[in-house]
Coordinates of C-alpha atoms in Angstrom, one line a residue:
M1 CA 52.0 -2.0 -64.2
I2 CA 52.0 1.2 -62.1
T3 CA 55.5 2.1 -60.9
Q4 CA 56.1 1.0 -57.3
Q5 CA 56.0 3.9 -54.8
T6 CA 59.2 3.5 -52.9
E7 CA 60.0 7.0 -51.7
L8 CA 58.1 10.1 -50.4
Q9 CA 54.7 8.3 -50.5
Y10 CA 53.3 10.8 -48.1
L11 CA 53.4 14.6 -48.3
P12 CA 56.8 15.7 -47.0
P13 CA 56.5 17.6 -43.7
D14 CA 58.1 20.8 -45.0
L15 CA 55.3 21.2 -47.6
K16 CA 52.1 22.9 -46.5
Q17 CA 48.9 21.2 -47.7
E18 CA 47.1 24.5 -48.0
L19 CA 49.8 25.9 -50.3
L20 CA 49.9 23.0 -52.7
P21 CA 48.9 23.8 -56.3
R22 CA 45.5 22.4 -57.2
H23 CA 46.5 21.8 -60.8
V24 CA 50.0 20.9 -62.1
A25 CA 51.0 20.8 -65.8
V26 CA 54.2 19.3 -67.1
I27 CA 56.2 19.6 -70.3
M28 CA 57.9 16.2 -70.4
D29 CA 61.1 17.1 -72.2
G30 CA 64.3 15.1 -72.5
N31 CA 63.3 11.5 -73.3
G32 CA 65.4 11.4 -76.4
R33 CA 68.4 12.9 -74.8
W34 CA 68.1 10.6 -71.8
A35 CA 68.2 7.6 -74.1
K36 CA 71.1 9.0 -76.2
R37 CA 73.2 9.6 -73.1
Q38 CA 72.9 5.9 -72.3
G39 CA 73.6 4.8 -75.9
L40 CA 70.0 3.6 -76.4
P41 CA 67.4 4.3 -79.1
R42 CA 65.1 7.3 -78.6
I43 CA 62.1 5.0 -78.3
V44 CA 63.6 3.6 -75.0
G45 CA 63.5 7.1 -73.6
H46 CA 59.8 7.4 -74.5
K47 CA 59.1 4.2 -72.7
A48 CA 61.0 5.4 -69.6
G49 CA 59.1 8.7 -69.9
V50 CA 55.7 6.8 -69.5
N51 CA 56.9 5.3 -66.2
A52 CA 57.9 8.8 -65.0
L53 CA 54.5 10.1 -65.8
K54 CA 52.8 7.2 -64.0
D55 CA 54.8 7.8 -60.9
L56 CA 54.1 11.5 -61.0
L57 CA 50.4 10.8 -61.3
H58 CA 50.4 8.6 -58.2
C59 CA 52.5 11.1 -56.4
C60 CA 50.0 13.9 -57.1
K61 CA 47.2 11.5 -55.9
D62 CA 49.1 10.6 -52.7
W63 CA 49.9 14.3 -51.9
G64 CA 46.4 15.7 -52.6
I65 CA 46.9 17.5 -55.9
K66 CA 43.7 17.3 -57.8
A67 CA 44.7 17.8 -61.5
L68 CA 47.7 16.8 -63.6
T69 CA 48.0 17.9 -67.3
A70 CA 50.8 16.4 -69.4
Y71 CA 52.0 17.6 -72.8
A72 CA 52.4 14.3 -74.6
F73 CA 52.4 15.2 -78.3
S74 CA 52.4 18.6 -79.9
T75 CA 51.1 19.7 -83.3
E76 CA 54.8 20.2 -84.3
N77 CA 55.8 16.7 -83.3
W78 CA 54.5 15.3 -86.6
K79 CA 57.7 16.7 -88.1
R80 CA 59.7 14.1 -86.2
P81 CA 61.0 11.0 -88.1
Q82 CA 58.0 8.8 -89.2
E83 CA 59.3 5.8 -87.4
E84 CA 59.3 7.7 -84.1
V85 CA 55.9 9.2 -84.6
E86 CA 54.4 5.8 -85.4
F87 CA 56.0 4.3 -82.3
L88 CA 54.6 7.1 -80.2
M89 CA 51.1 6.5 -81.5
T90 CA 51.4 2.8 -80.8
L91 CA 52.8 3.5 -77.4
F92 CA 49.9 5.7 -76.5
Q93 CA 47.4 3.1 -77.6
R94 CA 49.2 0.3 -75.8
V95 CA 49.6 2.2 -72.5
L96 CA 45.9 3.2 -72.5
R97 CA 44.8 -0.4 -73.1
Q98 CA 47.1 -1.8 -70.4
E99 CA 46.6 0.8 -67.7
L100 CA 42.9 1.5 -68.0
R101 CA 41.7 -1.0 -65.5
E102 CA 44.1 0.3 -62.8
M103 CA 43.1 3.9 -63.6
V104 CA 39.5 2.9 -63.0
E105 CA 40.4 1.2 -59.7
E106 CA 42.5 4.2 -58.6
N107 CA 39.5 6.5 -59.3
V108 CA 41.5 8.5 -61.9
Q109 CA 39.6 10.5 -64.5
I110 CA 41.2 10.6 -67.9
Q111 CA 40.7 13.4 -70.4
F112 CA 42.5 14.1 -73.7
V113 CA 42.7 17.6 -75.3
G114 CA 43.9 18.6 -78.7
D115 CA 42.9 17.9 -82.3
L116 CA 42.1 14.2 -81.7
S117 CA 40.6 13.8 -85.2
A118 CA 44.1 13.6 -86.8
L119 CA 45.2 10.7 -84.6
P120 CA 45.0 7.0 -85.9
K121 CA 41.5 5.6 -85.6
A122 CA 42.6 2.8 -83.3
L123 CA 44.1 5.3 -80.9
Q124 CA 41.0 7.4 -81.1
T125 CA 39.0 4.4 -80.1
E126 CA 41.2 3.7 -77.0
I127 CA 41.0 7.4 -76.1
S128 CA 37.2 7.4 -76.3
R129 CA 37.0 4.3 -74.2
S130 CA 39.3 5.5 -71.5
M131 CA 37.4 8.8 -71.2
A132 CA 34.0 7.1 -71.1
E133 CA 35.1 4.5 -68.5
T134 CA 36.7 7.1 -66.1
K135 CA 34.3 10.0 -66.6
D136 CA 32.8 9.6 -63.1
N137 CA 36.1 9.2 -61.3
R138 CA 37.0 12.0 -58.9
S139 CA 40.3 11.2 -57.1
I140 CA 42.4 13.1 -59.7
L141 CA 42.0 14.4 -63.2
L142 CA 44.7 13.3 -65.6
T143 CA 44.6 15.4 -68.8
I144 CA 46.8 14.3 -71.8
A145 CA 47.5 17.0 -74.4
T146 CA 47.8 15.1 -77.7
N147 CA 48.2 16.7 -81.1
Y148 CA 47.9 19.9 -79.1
G149 CA 49.1 23.4 -79.9
G150 CA 48.2 26.5 -78.0
R151 CA 48.0 28.7 -81.1
Q152 CA 45.8 26.2 -82.8
E153 CA 43.6 26.0 -79.7
I154 CA 43.1 29.8 -79.6
L155 CA 42.4 30.0 -83.4
Q156 CA 39.8 27.2 -83.3
A157 CA 38.1 28.9 -80.4
C158 CA 38.0 32.2 -82.3
V159 CA 36.5 30.4 -85.4
A160 CA 33.8 28.7 -83.2
I161 CA 32.8 32.0 -81.6
A162 CA 32.8 33.9 -84.9
Q163 CA 30.5 31.2 -86.3
K164 CA 28.1 31.7 -83.4
V165 CA 28.1 35.4 -83.9
K166 CA 27.5 34.9 -87.7
E167 CA 24.5 32.6 -86.9
G168 CA 23.1 35.1 -84.4
L169 CA 23.6 32.8 -81.4
L170 CA 26.0 35.2 -79.7
K171 CA 26.4 39.0 -79.7
P172 CA 29.9 40.5 -79.9
E173 CA 29.4 42.3 -76.6
E174 CA 28.6 39.0 -75.0
I175 CA 32.1 37.6 -75.6
S176 CA 33.9 37.5 -72.3
E177 CA 36.9 35.6 -70.9
E178 CA 34.4 33.0 -69.6
V179 CA 32.8 32.6 -73.0
F180 CA 36.2 32.3 -74.7
E181 CA 37.5 29.7 -72.2
S182 CA 34.4 27.6 -72.8
H183 CA 35.5 27.2 -76.4
L184 CA 39.0 26.0 -75.6
Y185 CA 40.0 22.3 -75.6
T186 CA 40.6 22.7 -71.8
A187 CA 37.1 24.0 -71.0
G188 CA 36.1 23.0 -67.5
I189 CA 39.5 21.8 -66.5
G190 CA 40.8 25.0 -64.9
D191 CA 44.1 26.8 -65.4
P192 CA 47.4 25.3 -64.0
D193 CA 48.8 26.8 -60.9
L194 CA 52.2 25.4 -61.7
L195 CA 53.9 24.4 -64.9
I196 CA 57.0 22.2 -64.7
R197 CA 59.3 21.8 -67.6
T198 CA 62.2 19.4 -67.5
S199 CA 65.6 19.2 -69.2
G200 CA 66.5 22.9 -68.5
E201 CA 64.7 24.4 -71.5
M202 CA 63.0 27.7 -70.8
R203 CA 60.1 28.1 -73.1
L204 CA 56.4 27.2 -73.3
S205 CA 56.7 25.4 -76.7
N206 CA 53.1 26.4 -77.7
F207 CA 51.6 24.8 -74.6
L208 CA 48.6 26.3 -72.7
L209 CA 49.3 29.8 -74.0
W210 CA 46.0 31.2 -72.7
Q211 CA 45.8 29.1 -69.5
M212 CA 49.3 30.0 -68.3
A213 CA 48.6 33.8 -68.1
Y214 CA 49.3 33.7 -64.4
G215 CA 50.6 30.3 -63.7
E216 CA 53.9 29.8 -62.0
I217 CA 56.7 28.2 -64.1
Y218 CA 59.4 25.9 -62.7
I219 CA 62.4 24.7 -64.8
S220 CA 64.1 21.4 -63.8
D221 CA 67.4 20.4 -65.2
A222 CA 66.5 16.8 -64.8
L223 CA 65.6 14.9 -68.1
W224 CA 62.0 13.7 -68.0
P225 CA 62.7 10.0 -67.3
D226 CA 64.8 11.1 -64.2
F227 CA 62.1 13.4 -62.9
N228 CA 61.1 11.5 -59.7
R229 CA 59.3 12.4 -56.5
S230 CA 62.4 14.1 -55.0
E231 CA 62.5 16.4 -58.1
F232 CA 58.8 17.1 -57.7
H233 CA 59.3 17.8 -54.0
R234 CA 61.9 20.5 -55.0
A235 CA 59.5 22.0 -57.5
L236 CA 56.7 22.2 -55.0
S237 CA 59.1 23.7 -52.4
A238 CA 60.0 26.4 -54.8
Y239 CA 56.4 27.0 -55.7
Q240 CA 55.4 27.4 -52.0
Q241 CA 58.0 30.1 -51.6
R242 CA 56.5 32.3 -54.3
E243 CA 53.9 35.0 -53.7
R244 CA 51.1 34.8 -56.4
R245 CA 49.7 38.3 -56.9
F246 CA 47.8 37.8 -60.2
G247 CA 48.7 41.3 -61.3
K248 CA 47.9 42.9 -57.9
V249 CA 50.4 44.7 -55.6

C-alpha cells in the first residue's frame, strides 16, 4: 500500500514553484547499512527502501515535479551475493504486481531503462505489463533504471549508430547530440535537473553519465530508507539557491 502522506503534503512556502526541477533522479544508497545499524538482514533495508521511493514519488506528484528516475539495480549489482540478488528480483516483481493498480489510479506513467533482457522472464513480464498499462498516464513519469550502467548505455548507442552508418541509413556528418540521445535507453525522457544521492557517498556510480552533463548534484547524509519529505525539502532548497549557467557566464 502507498505510504501515508503525513507531513509536507503541499509545497512548502519557502520553495518557489517556478524554480522546482522538472526531473529529479535519485541514487538510492544505504539500504544495507540502514538494516545493519538496526541489527537486521540487508533484505529488510531493501524493503524499507521501497517505501521511501513510494513516498518520494507521491511527494514529487504533490509538489508538481513531473519526472522521477530511480537507480534500482546497476550492471555491477549482479556481483552481490546470489541470495540478495534473487531477493531483489523477486521484490521488484512483487512490488510491480501489488502497486500497479494504484499507479494507474494515480495517473503515474512507469518506464524501465537498462538491459532488461538479462532480467528473469517473470520480472520482464511484469515490467512489460506495467509499462503498457500506464503508457497514457501523464501525472508524473516514474523511470526505474534496472540492470542499468551508464558506460554500457553509451556503448550500445555507439554500436547502434555505427550499424546504421554501415547500412547506409545514416551519414557520419548527420550524427548530432540529438541523434545520439535518441539511441540511449532514456530517449524521450529528458535529462535530470537534479540528482540526489543518499548516504553521503560522492560519486555517480555509472549512473546517467551522458544525461548528467549539466545536472545539479545534491549529496544527503541520510541513508535511503530515512530519506523522507523533510530531507527532500532540504535538497530542493539547496537546488533553488544555485545558479544554473550551463557553461555560460
